[in-house]
mmCIF file of C-alpha atoms in Angstrom:
data_model
loop_
_atom_site.group_PDB
_atom_site.id
_atom_site.type_symbol
_atom_site.label_atom_id
_atom_site.label_comp_id
_atom_site.label_asym_id
_atom_site.label_seq_id
_atom_site.Cartn_x
_atom_site.Cartn_y
_atom_site.Cartn_z
ATOM 1 C CA MET A 1 35.676 146.873 75.511
ATOM 2 C CA ARG A 2 34.944 145.073 72.213
ATOM 3 C CA THR A 3 31.582 145.269 70.481
ATOM 4 C CA SER A 4 29.730 142.650 68.469
ATOM 5 C CA ASP A 5 26.270 142.245 67.053
ATOM 6 C CA VAL A 6 25.833 138.863 68.713
ATOM 7 C CA VAL A 7 27.467 136.551 71.209
ATOM 8 C CA ILE A 8 26.730 132.841 70.929
ATOM 9 C CA VAL A 9 27.589 130.839 74.029
ATOM 10 C CA GLY A 10 27.948 127.158 73.236
ATOM 11 C CA ALA A 11 29.523 125.773 70.085
ATOM 12 C CA GLY A 12 27.256 122.764 69.652
ATOM 13 C CA LEU A 13 25.385 122.121 66.424
ATOM 14 C CA ALA A 14 22.857 124.919 67.020
ATOM 15 C CA GLY A 15 25.485 127.444 68.102
ATOM 16 C CA LEU A 16 27.804 126.639 65.194
ATOM 17 C CA GLN A 17 24.968 126.782 62.674
ATOM 18 C CA CYS A 18 23.715 130.143 63.989
ATOM 19 C CA ALA A 19 27.219 131.604 64.077
ATOM 20 C CA ARG A 20 27.887 130.400 60.557
ATOM 21 C CA LEU A 21 24.634 131.796 59.115
ATOM 22 C CA LEU A 22 24.883 135.125 60.932
ATOM 23 C CA GLY A 23 28.559 135.532 60.031
ATOM 24 C CA ARG A 24 27.694 134.989 56.373
ATOM 25 C CA GLN A 25 25.102 137.781 56.681
ATOM 26 C CA GLY A 26 27.849 140.200 57.708
ATOM 27 C CA LEU A 27 27.074 140.389 61.424
ATOM 28 C CA ARG A 28 29.934 140.652 63.909
ATOM 29 C CA VAL A 29 29.612 137.351 65.782
ATOM 30 C CA LEU A 30 31.550 136.142 68.814
ATOM 31 C CA LEU A 31 31.274 132.376 69.405
ATOM 32 C CA VAL A 32 32.450 131.079 72.780
ATOM 33 C CA ASP A 33 32.615 127.636 74.355
ATOM 34 C CA ARG A 34 34.108 126.374 77.597
ATOM 35 C CA LYS A 35 35.941 123.546 75.815
ATOM 36 C CA THR A 36 39.488 123.815 74.538
ATOM 37 C CA SER A 37 38.614 121.675 71.516
ATOM 38 C CA LEU A 38 35.185 120.941 70.083
ATOM 39 C CA GLU A 39 36.181 117.305 69.608
ATOM 40 C CA GLN A 40 36.453 116.723 73.369
ATOM 41 C CA SER A 41 33.560 115.669 75.632
ATOM 42 C CA ILE A 42 30.832 115.432 73.008
ATOM 43 C CA HIS A 43 27.437 115.172 74.725
ATOM 44 C CA THR A 44 25.113 114.401 71.817
ATOM 45 C CA THR A 45 24.085 111.053 70.396
ATOM 46 C CA GLY A 46 24.815 112.242 66.894
ATOM 47 C CA ILE A 47 21.814 110.483 65.400
ATOM 48 C CA PHE A 48 20.359 112.494 62.529
ATOM 49 C CA VAL A 49 16.857 111.864 61.205
ATOM 50 C CA ARG A 50 16.090 112.091 57.506
ATOM 51 C CA ARG A 51 14.418 115.500 57.832
ATOM 52 C CA THR A 52 17.554 116.973 59.392
ATOM 53 C CA ILE A 53 19.738 115.465 56.692
ATOM 54 C CA GLU A 54 17.427 116.902 54.020
ATOM 55 C CA ASP A 55 17.191 120.366 55.622
ATOM 56 C CA PHE A 56 20.837 120.941 56.545
ATOM 57 C CA ASP A 57 24.019 120.865 54.534
ATOM 58 C CA ILE A 58 25.766 118.116 56.515
ATOM 59 C CA PRO A 59 28.927 116.975 54.701
ATOM 60 C CA ALA A 60 28.728 113.320 53.628
ATOM 61 C CA ASP A 61 32.073 112.449 55.240
ATOM 62 C CA CYS A 62 30.611 113.550 58.597
ATOM 63 C CA LEU A 63 27.861 110.913 58.396
ATOM 64 C CA GLY A 64 28.002 107.171 58.921
ATOM 65 C CA PRO A 65 26.115 104.605 56.839
ATOM 66 C CA PRO A 66 22.363 105.113 56.369
ATOM 67 C CA LEU A 67 19.806 103.049 58.252
ATOM 68 C CA GLN A 68 16.569 102.034 56.527
ATOM 69 C CA HIS A 69 15.584 99.141 58.761
ATOM 70 C CA VAL A 70 15.330 99.007 62.536
ATOM 71 C CA THR A 71 13.838 96.566 64.997
ATOM 72 C CA LEU A 72 12.279 97.949 68.166
ATOM 73 C CA TYR A 73 11.894 95.701 71.216
ATOM 74 C CA SER A 74 9.386 96.164 74.023
ATOM 75 C CA PRO A 75 10.217 95.270 77.642
ATOM 76 C CA SER A 76 8.315 92.007 77.061
ATOM 77 C CA ARG A 77 10.686 91.340 74.134
ATOM 78 C CA ARG A 78 8.079 91.673 71.445
ATOM 79 C CA SER A 79 9.590 93.170 68.333
ATOM 80 C CA LEU A 80 8.382 95.692 65.809
ATOM 81 C CA GLU A 81 10.120 95.880 62.436
ATOM 82 C CA LEU A 82 10.307 99.302 60.798
ATOM 83 C CA ARG A 83 11.373 99.584 57.177
ATOM 84 C CA SER A 84 11.572 102.571 54.891
ATOM 85 C CA PRO A 85 12.591 103.156 51.287
ATOM 86 C CA HIS A 86 14.462 106.238 52.561
ATOM 87 C CA ASP A 87 17.598 106.662 54.638
ATOM 88 C CA GLU A 88 15.739 107.436 57.871
ATOM 89 C CA PHE A 89 18.735 107.767 60.205
ATOM 90 C CA ARG A 90 22.451 108.457 59.925
ATOM 91 C CA ILE A 91 24.983 108.406 62.735
ATOM 92 C CA GLY A 92 27.040 111.579 62.696
ATOM 93 C CA ARG A 93 30.772 111.809 63.174
ATOM 94 C CA ILE A 94 30.186 114.703 65.537
ATOM 95 C CA GLY A 95 33.777 115.710 66.310
ATOM 96 C CA ARG A 96 34.515 115.967 62.610
ATOM 97 C CA LEU A 97 31.253 117.854 61.990
ATOM 98 C CA TYR A 98 31.928 120.355 64.807
ATOM 99 C CA THR A 99 35.422 120.993 63.433
ATOM 100 C CA ARG A 100 34.095 121.447 59.889
ATOM 101 C CA TYR A 101 31.354 123.847 61.008
ATOM 102 C CA LEU A 102 33.853 125.823 63.104
ATOM 103 C CA ASP A 103 36.040 126.154 60.014
ATOM 104 C CA HIS A 104 33.004 127.491 58.108
ATOM 105 C CA CYS A 105 32.419 129.979 60.947
ATOM 106 C CA LEU A 106 36.008 131.200 60.834
ATOM 107 C CA ARG A 107 35.779 131.676 57.056
ATOM 108 C CA ALA A 108 32.618 133.763 57.693
ATOM 109 C CA ASP A 109 34.688 136.055 59.991
ATOM 110 C CA VAL A 110 33.161 134.731 63.215
ATOM 111 C CA ASP A 111 35.410 135.417 66.222
ATOM 112 C CA TRP A 112 36.133 132.143 68.081
ATOM 113 C CA GLN A 113 36.997 132.177 71.778
ATOM 114 C CA PRO A 114 37.521 128.687 73.294
ATOM 115 C CA LYS A 115 38.035 128.036 77.017
ATOM 116 C CA THR A 116 35.435 130.726 77.761
ATOM 117 C CA SER A 117 32.231 130.626 79.816
ATOM 118 C CA TYR A 118 29.213 132.905 80.075
ATOM 119 C CA ALA A 119 29.314 134.596 83.493
ATOM 120 C CA GLY A 120 26.378 136.991 83.284
ATOM 121 C CA HIS A 121 25.106 140.132 81.653
ATOM 122 C CA THR A 122 23.926 143.621 82.561
ATOM 123 C CA ALA A 123 21.619 145.945 80.650
ATOM 124 C CA VAL A 124 22.969 149.484 80.300
ATOM 125 C CA LYS A 125 20.539 151.795 78.467
ATOM 126 C CA ASP A 126 20.264 150.356 74.952
ATOM 127 C CA HIS A 127 23.313 148.115 75.374
ATOM 128 C CA LEU A 128 23.910 144.736 76.902
ATOM 129 C CA VAL A 129 27.244 144.147 78.614
ATOM 130 C CA VAL A 130 28.096 140.458 78.710
ATOM 131 C CA ARG A 131 30.642 139.031 81.128
ATOM 132 C CA LEU A 132 32.722 136.198 79.732
ATOM 133 C CA ASP A 133 35.279 134.358 81.841
ATOM 134 C CA SER A 134 38.100 132.370 80.326
ATOM 135 C CA ARG A 135 40.566 130.067 82.036
ATOM 136 C CA THR A 136 43.344 132.579 81.481
ATOM 137 C CA ARG A 137 41.613 135.907 81.961
ATOM 138 C CA SER A 138 38.330 137.656 82.644
ATOM 139 C CA SER A 139 36.944 140.155 80.178
ATOM 140 C CA TRP A 140 33.899 142.342 79.726
ATOM 141 C CA VAL A 141 32.451 142.312 76.237
ATOM 142 C CA LYS A 142 29.979 144.995 75.249
ATOM 143 C CA ARG A 143 27.203 143.994 72.864
ATOM 144 C CA VAL A 144 24.918 146.557 71.229
ATOM 145 C CA ILE A 145 21.331 145.337 71.465
ATOM 146 C CA SER A 146 18.130 147.367 71.412
ATOM 147 C CA SER A 147 15.836 144.903 73.186
ATOM 148 C CA VAL A 148 15.982 141.439 74.694
ATOM 149 C CA LEU A 149 13.307 138.776 74.993
ATOM 150 C CA THR A 150 14.013 135.819 77.268
ATOM 151 C CA VAL A 151 12.330 132.506 76.548
ATOM 152 C CA PRO A 152 12.583 130.245 79.614
ATOM 153 C CA THR A 153 12.572 126.473 79.197
ATOM 154 C CA ARG A 154 11.678 125.454 82.757
ATOM 155 C CA GLY A 155 8.611 123.279 82.542
ATOM 156 C CA TRP A 156 8.959 123.050 78.775
ATOM 157 C CA PRO A 157 10.279 120.006 76.908
ATOM 158 C CA ASP A 158 14.026 119.428 77.073
ATOM 159 C CA THR A 159 14.595 121.432 73.920
ATOM 160 C CA LEU A 160 12.880 124.432 72.450
ATOM 161 C CA SER A 161 12.420 124.550 68.686
ATOM 162 C CA TRP A 162 12.275 127.930 67.064
ATOM 163 C CA LYS A 163 12.417 129.579 63.689
ATOM 164 C CA ALA A 164 13.356 133.058 62.585
ATOM 165 C CA ILE A 165 14.080 135.049 59.475
ATOM 166 C CA VAL A 166 17.662 136.230 58.935
ATOM 167 C CA ASN A 167 17.764 138.600 55.963
ATOM 168 C CA GLY A 168 15.128 136.608 54.118
ATOM 169 C CA SER A 169 16.464 133.122 54.926
ATOM 170 C CA LEU A 170 14.359 130.848 57.108
ATOM 171 C CA VAL A 171 16.427 129.362 59.926
ATOM 172 C CA TRP A 172 15.320 126.364 62.035
ATOM 173 C CA LYS A 173 17.323 125.435 65.125
ATOM 174 C CA THR A 174 17.045 123.756 68.496
ATOM 175 C CA CYS A 175 18.463 125.220 71.688
ATOM 176 C CA LEU A 176 18.020 125.064 75.454
ATOM 177 C CA LEU A 177 17.677 128.752 76.274
ATOM 178 C CA MET A 178 17.598 131.639 73.914
ATOM 179 C CA PHE A 179 17.488 135.374 73.899
ATOM 180 C CA LEU A 180 16.104 137.095 70.829
ATOM 181 C CA CYS A 181 16.970 140.672 70.156
ATOM 182 C CA LYS A 182 16.699 143.142 67.346
ATOM 183 C CA ALA A 183 20.160 144.491 66.522
ATOM 184 C CA ARG A 184 19.357 145.732 63.029
ATOM 185 C CA ARG A 185 16.059 146.447 61.342
ATOM 186 C CA ASP A 186 16.468 143.547 58.916
ATOM 187 C CA SER A 187 18.257 141.010 61.128
ATOM 188 C CA ILE A 188 17.313 138.962 64.156
ATOM 189 C CA VAL A 189 20.175 138.084 66.465
ATOM 190 C CA PHE A 190 20.332 134.920 68.570
ATOM 191 C CA TRP A 191 21.899 134.275 71.957
ATOM 192 C CA ILE A 192 22.205 130.583 72.700
ATOM 193 C CA LEU A 193 23.101 129.639 76.253
ATOM 194 C CA HIS A 194 23.597 126.118 77.573
#
C-alpha cells in the first residue's frame, strides 16, 4: 500500500493548480483523473476573466486574443455595449494549458495516474484509506491524514470558492467538493473530487 500526503481526484484547472503548488512545497501528491489524456473531452468554456489572468501564471501561448469590447443582447434584441481599457476576457486553449500544467506537476514530483477513478474511502484510526479504480487494475492507496472536514455543495452555488494558506502562500481555487485536512502542522492538504 503506497502512502501520500494528498490525493487529488480530477485533473482540471483547480486540481492541476493544487497539485502543482503542493508538489512544489515538497508534499507527496498523487493526481488522478479518469481520462487517458487531459486533452480529450474538455468540459470547460475556457473563458478567463481579467482577474484570473492577473492572479494566475497562465502562459501566453495558452490564451487566445484579448477581448475589450462586447455587445450583450437581451431577448427583445436590445443591445448593451461594454467597453474597457483592459483585456477583460481571454479564451483559453484549454488542452494546451492542461498539458502544460501537468508537465509542471510532473517536474514538481507529483505522481500522475490517468485512467483512474475515485471509488471511495475509509477512515482507519488516524489514516484515510482511499480506493482508486483504474481501467486496468484496482488498488488501495493509503493516505496519512489526521482529520477530515467535508464541505458539501448541495444547495450551494455550482462552484465553491475557497482560500487557504500553504506554507505562507495564499492559494485561491474553485472546486465542486473538497475535503480539507491537516497533514502537517504548517501545511493544509486539499482533496478535490468531481
